[in-house]
XYZ file of C-alpha atoms in Angstrom:
692
model
C 65.507 -114.635 20.470
C 65.541 -117.788 22.560
C 64.195 -118.032 26.092
C 66.848 -117.677 28.809
C 66.900 -118.917 32.367
C 66.919 -116.309 35.088
C 70.572 -116.928 35.960
C 71.595 -115.933 32.430
C 69.650 -112.657 32.324
C 71.046 -109.195 33.033
C 68.728 -106.185 33.216
C 70.666 -102.919 32.982
C 69.714 -99.309 32.319
C 71.685 -96.616 30.517
C 71.333 -93.326 32.399
C 72.917 -89.891 32.163
C 72.383 -86.311 31.120
C 70.881 -85.473 27.757
C 73.404 -85.620 24.949
C 75.829 -87.918 26.776
C 75.446 -90.599 24.101
C 73.234 -93.220 25.772
C 71.251 -94.058 22.640
C 74.427 -94.276 20.577
C 75.866 -96.575 23.241
C 72.807 -98.844 23.075
C 73.156 -98.893 19.292
C 76.839 -99.829 19.542
C 76.102 -102.675 21.978
C 73.467 -104.050 19.604
C 75.887 -103.845 16.705
C 78.882 -105.394 18.449
C 76.759 -108.234 19.839
C 75.440 -108.969 16.349
C 71.803 -108.017 16.941
C 71.859 -105.435 14.144
C 74.054 -105.462 11.045
C 74.305 -101.725 10.498
C 75.061 -98.952 12.970
C 72.303 -96.328 13.132
C 72.778 -92.688 14.114
C 70.629 -90.530 16.364
C 71.269 -87.451 14.217
C 69.884 -89.289 11.190
C 66.909 -90.758 13.066
C 68.116 -94.286 12.237
C 69.004 -95.508 15.750
C 67.019 -98.567 16.854
C 66.059 -97.007 20.190
C 64.833 -93.650 18.830
C 61.866 -94.838 16.793
C 59.189 -92.347 17.867
C 58.569 -89.583 15.310
C 59.083 -86.867 17.941
C 62.365 -88.462 19.034
C 63.610 -88.455 15.466
C 62.484 -84.874 14.891
C 63.932 -83.467 18.122
C 67.009 -85.753 18.286
C 66.324 -86.570 21.945
C 65.006 -89.703 23.651
C 61.486 -89.390 25.031
C 60.565 -92.960 25.985
C 62.353 -95.903 27.546
C 63.506 -98.173 24.716
C 64.442 -101.842 24.982
C 67.634 -103.083 23.340
C 68.120 -106.766 24.274
C 71.277 -108.513 23.073
C 73.077 -111.816 23.614
C 76.666 -112.038 24.799
C 78.712 -115.014 26.001
C 75.658 -117.154 26.729
C 73.709 -114.439 28.528
C 70.814 -112.204 27.544
C 71.276 -108.531 28.366
C 68.128 -106.418 28.468
C 69.495 -102.919 27.894
C 67.058 -100.109 28.729
C 67.924 -96.844 26.966
C 66.515 -94.196 29.315
C 65.893 -90.515 28.390
C 68.275 -88.050 29.988
C 66.311 -84.871 29.304
C 65.086 -83.517 32.652
C 61.480 -83.289 31.438
C 61.349 -87.091 31.294
C 62.520 -88.002 34.767
C 59.428 -90.218 35.067
C 61.053 -92.584 32.567
C 64.112 -92.804 34.833
C 61.877 -93.753 37.760
C 60.118 -96.438 35.711
C 63.358 -97.985 34.470
C 64.875 -98.114 37.956
C 62.010 -100.365 39.081
C 62.901 -103.244 36.738
C 66.714 -103.399 36.514
C 69.442 -104.938 38.636
C 72.203 -102.502 37.673
C 72.702 -99.005 36.240
C 75.312 -97.794 33.761
C 75.815 -94.054 34.157
C 77.073 -92.408 30.974
C 79.029 -89.160 30.939
C 81.063 -87.531 28.153
C 84.834 -87.246 28.550
C 84.770 -83.491 27.919
C 83.042 -82.157 31.033
C 82.058 -82.730 34.642
C 79.060 -85.089 35.023
C 75.850 -83.059 34.795
C 72.536 -83.088 36.623
C 70.987 -85.973 34.666
C 73.930 -88.116 35.768
C 73.594 -86.926 39.383
C 69.849 -87.616 39.429
C 70.323 -91.170 38.189
C 73.139 -91.735 40.695
C 70.921 -90.585 43.573
C 67.924 -92.681 42.497
C 70.137 -95.729 41.915
C 71.713 -95.348 45.357
C 68.281 -95.068 46.979
C 67.317 -98.390 45.370
C 70.673 -100.018 46.273
C 71.409 -100.713 42.612
C 74.950 -101.675 41.556
C 76.384 -98.979 39.286
C 79.100 -98.512 36.716
C 80.271 -95.357 34.952
C 81.000 -95.288 31.224
C 83.080 -92.309 30.097
C 81.933 -91.836 26.517
C 83.235 -89.857 23.543
C 86.917 -90.470 24.160
C 87.339 -89.943 20.412
C 86.199 -86.317 20.598
C 88.280 -83.195 21.060
C 89.180 -82.198 24.659
C 88.554 -85.717 25.995
C 90.177 -86.082 29.438
C 89.533 -89.380 31.224
C 91.740 -88.569 34.214
C 89.922 -85.298 34.849
C 86.525 -87.034 34.805
C 87.808 -89.635 37.296
C 89.032 -86.838 39.585
C 85.623 -85.139 39.424
C 83.885 -88.414 40.222
C 86.157 -89.243 43.165
C 85.808 -85.709 44.543
C 82.017 -86.024 44.530
C 81.436 -89.711 45.283
C 84.572 -90.792 47.118
C 86.819 -93.833 46.966
C 84.087 -96.140 45.620
C 85.010 -94.791 42.176
C 87.333 -97.441 40.722
C 88.656 -97.160 37.144
C 88.903 -100.647 35.625
C 90.099 -99.309 32.270
C 92.387 -96.657 30.875
C 92.101 -95.136 27.407
C 94.845 -95.645 24.866
C 95.112 -92.150 23.441
C 92.336 -89.585 23.166
C 90.471 -87.495 20.583
C 91.637 -88.528 17.094
C 94.345 -90.696 18.652
C 91.951 -92.826 20.704
C 92.310 -96.410 19.550
C 91.554 -98.761 22.444
C 91.504 -99.417 26.176
C 93.716 -100.992 28.821
C 91.987 -103.598 31.014
C 93.342 -103.003 34.530
C 92.008 -106.323 35.816
C 93.764 -108.445 33.193
C 96.514 -105.845 32.603
C 96.140 -106.216 28.852
C 95.542 -103.752 26.018
C 92.559 -104.143 23.693
C 93.030 -102.182 20.495
C 90.506 -101.801 17.695
C 86.814 -101.117 17.218
C 83.628 -103.144 16.923
C 84.264 -106.881 16.753
C 87.790 -106.367 15.407
C 89.558 -106.001 18.730
C 93.068 -107.349 19.230
C 94.516 -108.232 22.656
C 98.140 -107.237 23.264
C 100.605 -106.186 25.915
C 100.198 -102.692 27.359
C 102.152 -100.157 25.242
C 105.304 -99.031 27.015
C 104.256 -95.377 27.198
C 101.170 -96.347 29.241
C 102.803 -98.865 31.594
C 103.530 -96.477 34.477
C 100.035 -94.977 34.443
C 98.464 -98.444 34.211
C 100.462 -99.663 37.228
C 99.392 -96.591 39.216
C 95.711 -97.124 38.465
C 96.091 -100.876 39.055
C 97.066 -100.147 42.663
C 93.896 -98.081 43.134
C 91.856 -100.896 41.608
C 93.336 -103.537 43.937
C 92.570 -101.288 46.913
C 88.949 -100.908 45.735
C 88.651 -104.685 45.223
C 89.923 -105.285 48.764
C 87.251 -102.956 50.162
C 84.589 -105.119 48.530
C 85.324 -108.069 50.855
C 86.228 -107.962 54.567
C 88.672 -110.896 54.361
C 90.443 -109.357 51.385
C 90.602 -105.989 53.137
C 92.320 -107.544 56.139
C 94.816 -109.274 53.866
C 95.457 -106.036 51.962
C 95.971 -104.010 55.147
C 98.490 -106.609 56.323
C 100.536 -105.843 53.238
C 99.865 -109.117 51.445
C 99.356 -109.087 47.679
C 95.953 -110.107 46.305
C 95.831 -112.775 43.642
C 94.100 -112.219 40.314
C 91.137 -114.361 41.406
C 90.846 -112.429 44.668
C 90.787 -109.116 42.804
C 88.041 -110.430 40.524
C 86.055 -111.718 43.517
C 86.476 -108.493 45.456
C 85.336 -106.427 42.484
C 82.269 -108.609 41.932
C 81.209 -108.456 45.584
C 82.035 -104.759 45.814
C 79.965 -103.942 42.714
C 77.009 -105.973 44.005
C 77.113 -104.223 47.387
C 77.657 -100.747 45.937
C 81.048 -100.363 47.616
C 82.748 -100.319 44.209
C 81.630 -98.372 41.128
C 83.794 -99.409 38.161
C 84.687 -96.751 35.617
C 85.066 -97.731 31.971
C 85.739 -95.672 28.881
C 85.246 -95.794 25.153
C 83.491 -94.332 22.161
C 79.995 -95.410 21.202
C 80.345 -93.648 17.850
C 83.474 -95.629 16.948
C 82.540 -98.881 18.748
C 85.622 -98.769 20.960
C 85.312 -100.307 24.434
C 82.052 -102.101 23.737
C 83.281 -105.665 24.199
C 84.759 -104.831 27.610
C 81.524 -103.157 28.671
C 79.521 -106.237 27.644
C 81.967 -108.438 29.570
C 81.545 -106.314 32.703
C 77.750 -106.565 32.441
C 77.781 -110.355 32.033
C 80.515 -111.241 34.528
C 80.267 -108.548 37.216
C 76.682 -107.335 37.350
C 74.140 -109.411 39.313
C 71.447 -111.531 37.721
C 67.880 -111.409 39.110
C 68.503 -114.478 41.307
C 71.200 -112.640 43.260
C 68.720 -109.976 44.318
C 66.746 -110.387 47.535
C 63.213 -111.754 47.597
C 60.534 -109.862 45.701
C 58.365 -108.060 48.231
C 54.767 -106.904 48.055
C 51.526 -107.146 49.981
C 48.355 -109.199 49.925
C 45.697 -107.153 48.105
C 42.922 -108.373 50.449
C 44.575 -108.188 53.864
C 47.465 -105.799 53.282
C 49.783 -108.334 54.924
C 53.362 -108.536 53.581
C 53.958 -111.072 50.808
C 57.153 -112.189 49.134
C 58.155 -114.224 46.115
C 61.271 -116.074 45.058
C 62.705 -114.878 41.756
C 62.337 -118.286 40.114
C 60.315 -119.882 37.329
C 58.616 -122.214 39.828
C 57.274 -119.415 42.054
C 53.714 -118.050 41.563
C 53.475 -115.575 38.685
C 53.968 -111.878 39.367
C 54.965 -109.135 36.967
C 55.269 -105.356 37.071
C 54.115 -103.104 34.238
C 56.715 -100.327 33.965
C 55.762 -98.627 30.693
C 52.546 -98.117 28.733
C 52.331 -96.731 25.221
C 48.986 -95.633 23.779
C 49.008 -95.524 19.996
C 46.003 -94.564 17.827
C 46.842 -97.357 15.361
C 48.437 -100.102 17.478
C 46.304 -99.587 20.571
C 47.837 -99.932 24.038
C 51.200 -101.644 24.542
C 52.274 -102.656 28.054
C 55.950 -103.261 28.814
C 56.496 -105.521 31.815
C 59.151 -107.329 33.828
C 58.319 -110.863 34.998
C 59.396 -110.825 38.638
C 58.537 -114.475 39.390
C 56.963 -117.434 37.624
C 56.417 -117.801 33.887
C 53.955 -115.780 31.782
C 52.379 -117.708 28.915
C 50.452 -116.259 25.988
C 46.734 -116.952 26.141
C 46.668 -117.104 29.951
C 44.339 -115.238 32.303
C 45.897 -113.208 35.108
C 44.706 -110.934 37.900
C 45.458 -107.234 37.892
C 45.803 -107.147 41.671
C 46.284 -103.375 41.708
C 42.786 -102.811 40.292
C 41.095 -106.091 41.220
C 40.284 -107.062 37.626
C 41.110 -110.051 35.470
C 43.068 -109.592 32.252
C 43.383 -111.923 29.289
C 46.952 -112.108 27.994
C 47.059 -112.323 24.221
C 50.234 -112.526 22.199
C 53.435 -111.679 24.077
C 56.628 -110.336 22.553
C 60.276 -109.554 23.068
C 60.868 -105.986 21.872
C 63.922 -104.318 20.361
C 63.184 -100.688 19.652
C 60.012 -100.710 17.597
C 60.468 -104.286 16.351
C 58.737 -107.142 18.146
C 59.415 -110.863 18.156
C 56.552 -113.080 19.297
C 57.104 -115.795 21.889
C 54.952 -118.310 23.738
C 56.345 -117.595 27.208
C 58.473 -115.124 29.144
C 60.308 -116.448 32.176
C 61.213 -114.947 35.531
C 63.650 -112.068 35.299
C 62.943 -111.287 31.650
C 61.234 -108.297 30.041
C 58.486 -108.383 27.437
C 55.546 -106.594 25.841
C 51.871 -107.369 25.347
C 48.995 -105.460 23.773
C 45.328 -104.665 24.317
C 45.042 -105.109 28.074
C 41.769 -103.474 29.064
C 42.462 -102.022 32.513
C 46.219 -102.205 33.064
C 48.392 -99.137 33.516
C 51.993 -98.299 34.391
C 52.848 -99.441 37.909
C 50.184 -102.174 38.028
C 50.865 -105.736 39.178
C 49.649 -108.739 37.198
C 49.754 -112.059 39.018
C 48.383 -115.556 39.523
C 44.804 -115.110 40.772
C 45.221 -118.009 43.225
C 48.337 -116.416 44.775
C 47.658 -112.675 44.640
C 50.293 -110.071 45.419
C 50.600 -106.328 44.833
C 54.202 -105.401 44.121
C 55.688 -102.065 45.093
C 54.399 -99.595 42.515
C 56.192 -96.780 40.733
C 55.960 -93.343 42.322
C 56.194 -90.415 39.923
C 57.135 -86.879 40.919
C 54.315 -84.357 40.960
C 54.174 -82.097 37.873
C 55.774 -78.691 38.402
C 54.946 -76.823 35.189
C 51.431 -75.915 34.079
C 49.950 -74.459 30.934
C 46.483 -74.423 29.381
C 45.244 -75.999 26.164
C 42.594 -74.593 23.862
C 40.965 -76.713 21.164
C 41.300 -75.189 17.699
C 37.814 -76.183 16.500
C 34.559 -77.532 17.894
C 35.465 -80.984 16.571
C 38.800 -80.801 18.393
C 37.010 -79.739 21.562
C 34.794 -82.829 21.430
C 37.855 -85.055 21.060
C 40.010 -83.292 23.659
C 38.706 -85.114 26.745
C 39.183 -88.663 25.384
C 42.571 -87.687 23.924
C 43.784 -86.374 27.280
C 42.701 -89.631 28.932
C 44.698 -91.620 26.374
C 47.815 -89.529 27.007
C 47.525 -89.975 30.787
C 47.429 -93.745 30.269
C 50.816 -93.663 28.547
C 52.398 -90.935 30.681
C 51.709 -91.071 34.448
C 54.003 -88.064 34.960
C 51.423 -85.970 33.060
C 48.269 -84.639 34.743
C 45.352 -82.521 33.588
C 42.310 -80.907 35.153
C 39.645 -78.320 34.521
C 40.157 -75.112 36.496
C 36.679 -74.154 37.735
C 37.796 -70.589 38.469
C 39.229 -69.734 35.059
C 37.383 -72.319 32.946
C 40.652 -73.438 31.345
C 41.826 -76.997 30.736
C 45.143 -77.160 32.566
C 47.880 -79.593 31.565
C 50.764 -80.231 33.935
C 54.130 -81.878 33.422
C 57.839 -81.609 34.123
C 58.605 -78.771 31.720
C 57.913 -76.941 28.497
C 59.249 -79.675 26.214
C 57.210 -82.311 28.035
C 53.971 -80.393 27.434
C 54.892 -79.596 23.817
C 55.213 -83.334 23.188
C 51.890 -83.909 24.971
C 50.296 -81.492 22.488
C 51.733 -83.547 19.609
C 50.346 -86.725 21.148
C 46.918 -85.112 21.485
C 47.093 -84.354 17.781
C 47.648 -88.066 17.065
C 44.379 -88.797 18.841
C 42.487 -86.232 16.773
C 42.574 -83.218 19.106
C 44.436 -80.237 17.648
C 45.199 -77.743 20.388
C 47.041 -74.531 21.067
C 49.075 -74.232 24.252
C 48.460 -70.926 26.041
C 49.516 -69.379 29.314
C 47.261 -70.357 32.169
C 45.185 -67.576 33.657
C 45.789 -66.353 37.175
C 42.656 -66.612 39.368
C 42.535 -62.975 40.474
C 39.771 -61.684 42.719
C 38.139 -58.299 43.162
C 36.867 -56.567 46.284
C 36.094 -53.069 47.622
C 37.831 -50.811 50.131
C 35.085 -48.318 51.017
C 31.427 -48.228 51.872
C 29.048 -46.956 49.166
C 25.359 -47.111 48.460
C 23.004 -46.430 45.602
C 20.007 -47.502 43.538
C 19.464 -50.319 41.106
C 16.410 -49.605 38.994
C 15.190 -51.752 36.117
C 12.230 -50.480 34.123
C 11.196 -51.702 30.701
C 7.935 -51.267 28.795
C 7.465 -53.438 25.698
C 3.802 -52.835 24.827
C 2.357 -55.662 26.889
C 3.259 -56.371 30.461
C 6.322 -54.377 31.486
C 9.228 -55.081 33.812
C 9.873 -53.124 36.978
C 12.276 -53.695 39.842
C 13.822 -51.149 42.158
C 16.252 -51.644 45.038
C 18.636 -49.605 47.128
C 21.772 -51.389 48.316
C 24.810 -50.656 50.432
C 28.204 -52.320 49.759
C 31.039 -52.353 52.269
C 34.290 -54.306 52.854
C 34.036 -57.636 54.684
C 37.701 -58.679 54.491
C 38.329 -62.273 55.477
C 34.666 -63.104 56.030
C 33.525 -63.853 52.503
C 30.196 -62.649 51.140
C 27.401 -61.556 53.469
C 23.941 -60.436 52.347
C 21.652 -58.537 54.719
C 17.921 -58.064 54.195
C 17.073 -54.720 55.854
C 13.766 -54.101 54.087
C 11.012 -52.774 56.370
C 7.491 -51.654 55.647
C 7.111 -53.853 52.549
C 8.913 -51.505 50.137
C 9.943 -54.700 48.325
C 7.568 -57.676 48.663
C 9.076 -60.643 50.493
C 8.916 -62.931 47.435
C 11.205 -60.565 45.476
C 13.910 -59.982 48.114
C 15.824 -63.240 47.291
C 15.837 -62.146 43.640
C 17.851 -59.042 44.566
C 20.465 -61.263 46.253
C 20.514 -63.532 43.195
C 21.178 -60.559 40.945
C 23.954 -59.327 43.247
C 25.626 -62.764 43.186
C 25.429 -62.909 39.394
C 27.061 -59.496 39.129
C 29.776 -60.510 41.598
C 30.758 -63.416 39.324
C 31.482 -61.061 36.427
C 33.572 -58.628 38.467
C 33.767 -54.864 38.806
C 36.809 -53.787 36.787
C 38.556 -56.786 35.240
C 35.978 -59.558 35.036
C 37.143 -61.526 38.098
C 34.855 -62.779 40.904
C 34.188 -60.350 43.760
C 34.905 -61.580 47.307
C 34.823 -60.371 50.900
C 31.986 -57.853 50.748
C 28.825 -57.182 52.735
C 25.740 -56.152 50.745
C 22.687 -54.704 52.477
C 19.384 -54.185 50.676
C 17.617 -51.497 52.694
C 14.940 -49.946 50.454
C 13.203 -50.185 47.102
C 9.858 -50.039 45.321
C 7.679 -52.245 43.125
C 4.768 -52.251 40.681
C 1.657 -54.329 41.319
C 1.564 -55.631 37.738
C 5.037 -55.205 36.195
C 7.240 -56.403 39.081
C 8.614 -59.965 38.847
C 11.504 -62.076 40.041
C 13.367 -61.499 36.761
C 12.919 -57.739 37.084
C 14.373 -57.678 40.611
C 17.294 -59.895 39.529
C 18.101 -57.228 36.925
C 17.687 -54.528 39.569
C 20.178 -56.360 41.801
C 22.687 -56.610 38.932
C 22.324 -52.931 38.045
C 22.493 -51.872 41.684
C 25.653 -53.865 42.335
C 27.450 -52.618 39.222
C 26.512 -49.010 40.033
C 27.448 -49.053 43.706
C 30.555 -51.285 43.550
C 32.204 -48.906 41.087
C 31.924 -46.170 43.750
C 33.280 -48.336 46.609
C 36.980 -48.063 45.650
C 37.305 -51.459 43.945
C 40.693 -53.214 43.923
C 42.197 -56.349 42.410
C 43.469 -59.157 44.632
C 46.074 -61.691 43.520
C 46.760 -65.189 44.879
C 49.966 -65.601 46.847
C 51.719 -68.965 46.899
C 53.906 -70.437 49.593
C 56.913 -71.673 47.635
C 59.446 -74.138 49.049
C 62.706 -74.558 47.139
C 65.525 -77.081 47.682
C 68.832 -75.992 46.159
C 72.592 -76.493 46.492
C 74.069 -74.117 49.079
C 76.191 -72.215 46.597
C 73.141 -71.198 44.579
C 71.119 -69.714 47.462
C 71.985 -66.100 46.636
C 70.954 -66.381 42.998
C 67.657 -68.066 43.873
C 66.810 -65.515 46.573
C 67.602 -62.657 44.203
C 65.365 -64.171 41.540
C 62.430 -64.651 43.923
C 62.806 -61.109 45.250
C 62.684 -59.865 41.661
C 59.402 -61.728 41.303
C 57.916 -59.643 44.156
C 58.484 -62.549 46.540
C 59.110 -62.264 50.278
C 61.634 -64.658 51.774
C 60.150 -66.339 54.859
C 63.193 -68.338 55.927
C 65.976 -70.772 55.083
C 67.225 -73.942 56.738
C 69.566 -76.828 56.051
C 68.120 -79.648 53.947
C 71.036 -82.053 54.394
C 74.679 -81.981 53.336
C 75.245 -79.225 50.794
C 71.509 -78.462 50.436
C 69.389 -75.509 51.543
C 65.611 -75.357 51.955
C 64.134 -71.921 51.248
C 60.562 -70.784 51.910
C 59.011 -67.683 50.331
C 55.647 -66.102 49.588
C 55.395 -65.224 45.899
C 52.516 -63.928 43.719
C 51.022 -66.682 41.573
C 51.366 -64.518 38.465
C 55.151 -64.496 38.896
C 55.381 -68.288 39.259
C 53.864 -69.386 35.952
C 57.258 -70.221 34.432
C 59.257 -70.747 37.591
C 60.013 -74.387 36.768
C 61.955 -73.165 33.736
C 63.588 -70.261 35.607
C 64.762 -72.436 38.510
C 66.157 -75.048 36.146
C 68.148 -72.336 34.372
C 69.481 -70.772 37.585
C 70.474 -74.064 39.232
C 71.348 -75.973 36.029
C 68.629 -78.445 36.899
C 69.796 -79.095 40.455
C 66.974 -77.236 42.216
C 63.456 -78.449 42.948
C 60.402 -76.729 44.342
C 56.815 -77.104 45.406
C 54.077 -74.500 45.772
C 50.718 -74.319 47.517
C 48.056 -71.590 47.820
C 48.505 -69.287 50.796
C 46.316 -66.149 50.681
C 45.275 -63.148 48.571
C 46.821 -59.685 48.569
C 46.068 -56.441 46.756
C 47.704 -56.140 43.337
C 50.083 -53.159 43.020
C 48.365 -50.289 41.206
C 50.601 -50.254 38.102
C 50.120 -53.987 37.555
C 46.370 -53.734 38.190
C 46.082 -51.064 35.503
C 47.634 -53.419 32.945
C 45.301 -56.281 33.925
C 42.228 -54.030 33.670
C 43.363 -52.636 30.309
C 43.881 -56.179 28.945
C 40.401 -57.169 30.108
C 38.872 -54.206 28.276
C 40.718 -55.167 25.094
C 39.430 -58.738 25.346
C 35.869 -57.509 25.826
C 36.165 -55.222 22.822
C 37.554 -58.069 20.726
C 34.639 -60.308 21.743
C 32.137 -57.675 20.657
């Protein structure tokens, strides 16, 4: 693929809910533009953009895929972006490097949450948008109904620029409302003709809406329109272009990716109506040394700056970094500064990518997208730039993980490889986190959902670490409710020197004040050098729990008497005495289990408040309050036991159809209800028996 100037480049992303046909659409655009000679299918695993083994197995997109094509003298970098909610991080990454978004929705239903999410993120970044109503060839296709849904939700900015000719099995082409012509046929075999008579009235009706939308894109045209004057063809085209660039107009197109109908019109819209990188404002960042604002012109002659928006770690190919050149020209063999991390990087071979295929090139110019390999310290979101003109571009912010599970290595060899494998996965997936829970001893992995973490487990396997995913343990605590006292006596005779330690201790509640140890020994019943050993033994016993193996908290322990042997007493003997004493006395002090309570904050659509409150109440939660979170949104706060929240990310997604979000933070501990505590204690006993 030849090198294009920045004015001839279009960077667009395909966004929408899972299953809306984005990958098929990318495939159709590649085919119609002549980049591939055979149309692949996602169901068969032959689509150019679904080249990962997990994507082919699951029939869903997991990673951003590049699908560049050439059309009418322009290069279009199409980014096929996953729509599955577990991979929202890919949506965030793609938004950082495009000038326009194409939102895909099927013609059979109201746009779903993946569509809404992309719309919101695109609006926040002031990206021009277009809607492509896909699958017009399928049963129950209803273009007019989809347009009504869109206008009801997003207002008069929704402007159909096409109408379908027929639907379902009868779908055979589209009507261009700008040119008022019919385009019938599929793929490259499209014939232009007059609008069929049976569609003339509907086309004229929608044409009036289109002219009104075009007028709203330009103040002069709006004044002319309101004065009752007709807009010329050129004025309509100009108004649409300016309206799309400003976000005042969102054109709606239609077609069928599976049958290659509507593809040429979509490519024309991208080339002629969407902005090129030059039309975007200056590129902004900051000086890495002073923090002062910096800016760049989006030109080849400006100092080099590029943003890494995707990193893939592969056990065979190594690390691949996908980047967008924001300014300047990147040449293979050059040395650049990673201004985010303050380290130099040597650029080796650089490539243009299409799916998994790569085409080497000597340079990549401003506005274009490419790939390089084997950068030592560069990650997603990093800036690479000219060392003499440093700048740190705005990075990519990923949402915090909301779903956690634990991983257990299957063998000792897997355990040794687990740490490095997790590090490799984090490099390629910034939306994934992991940590070691010091309280439960588990390795916790965190992501956006169950599917996300299942794919992480497959990636770990590629790096040599076979793991099982298990439920994470809840960090329960134990404490006592009554005062009790008793003896801890350790005596052992083995033929030589024996062991002897004897202490009397008192245990009582100390709620909210942690652990307190009191030395009340008088008269030397326990020598001073052995008194700390009793405390050490008590602390060791507290770590292993009273009933269920969980750490003991909020107690006061007083050592008030004891005895010793001149020869057989030792520090080790009094440690054992402390352990025995604690285990004996704590069991008599009415021990109870405590569970962690989380403060949970949920943002949901207003109409779903009742269902969410009912669900949280069923999880033993207490509603603290609700308040408005903006138009049509409610913010709910509740205190909920941690044990009930382990799969809440999945539950909330099901209840709200993906439209709810939440965060949780530790609040306090409360006593576990007796019937639940009995189950926890019984499970602990079974685990102990299994270990022995």
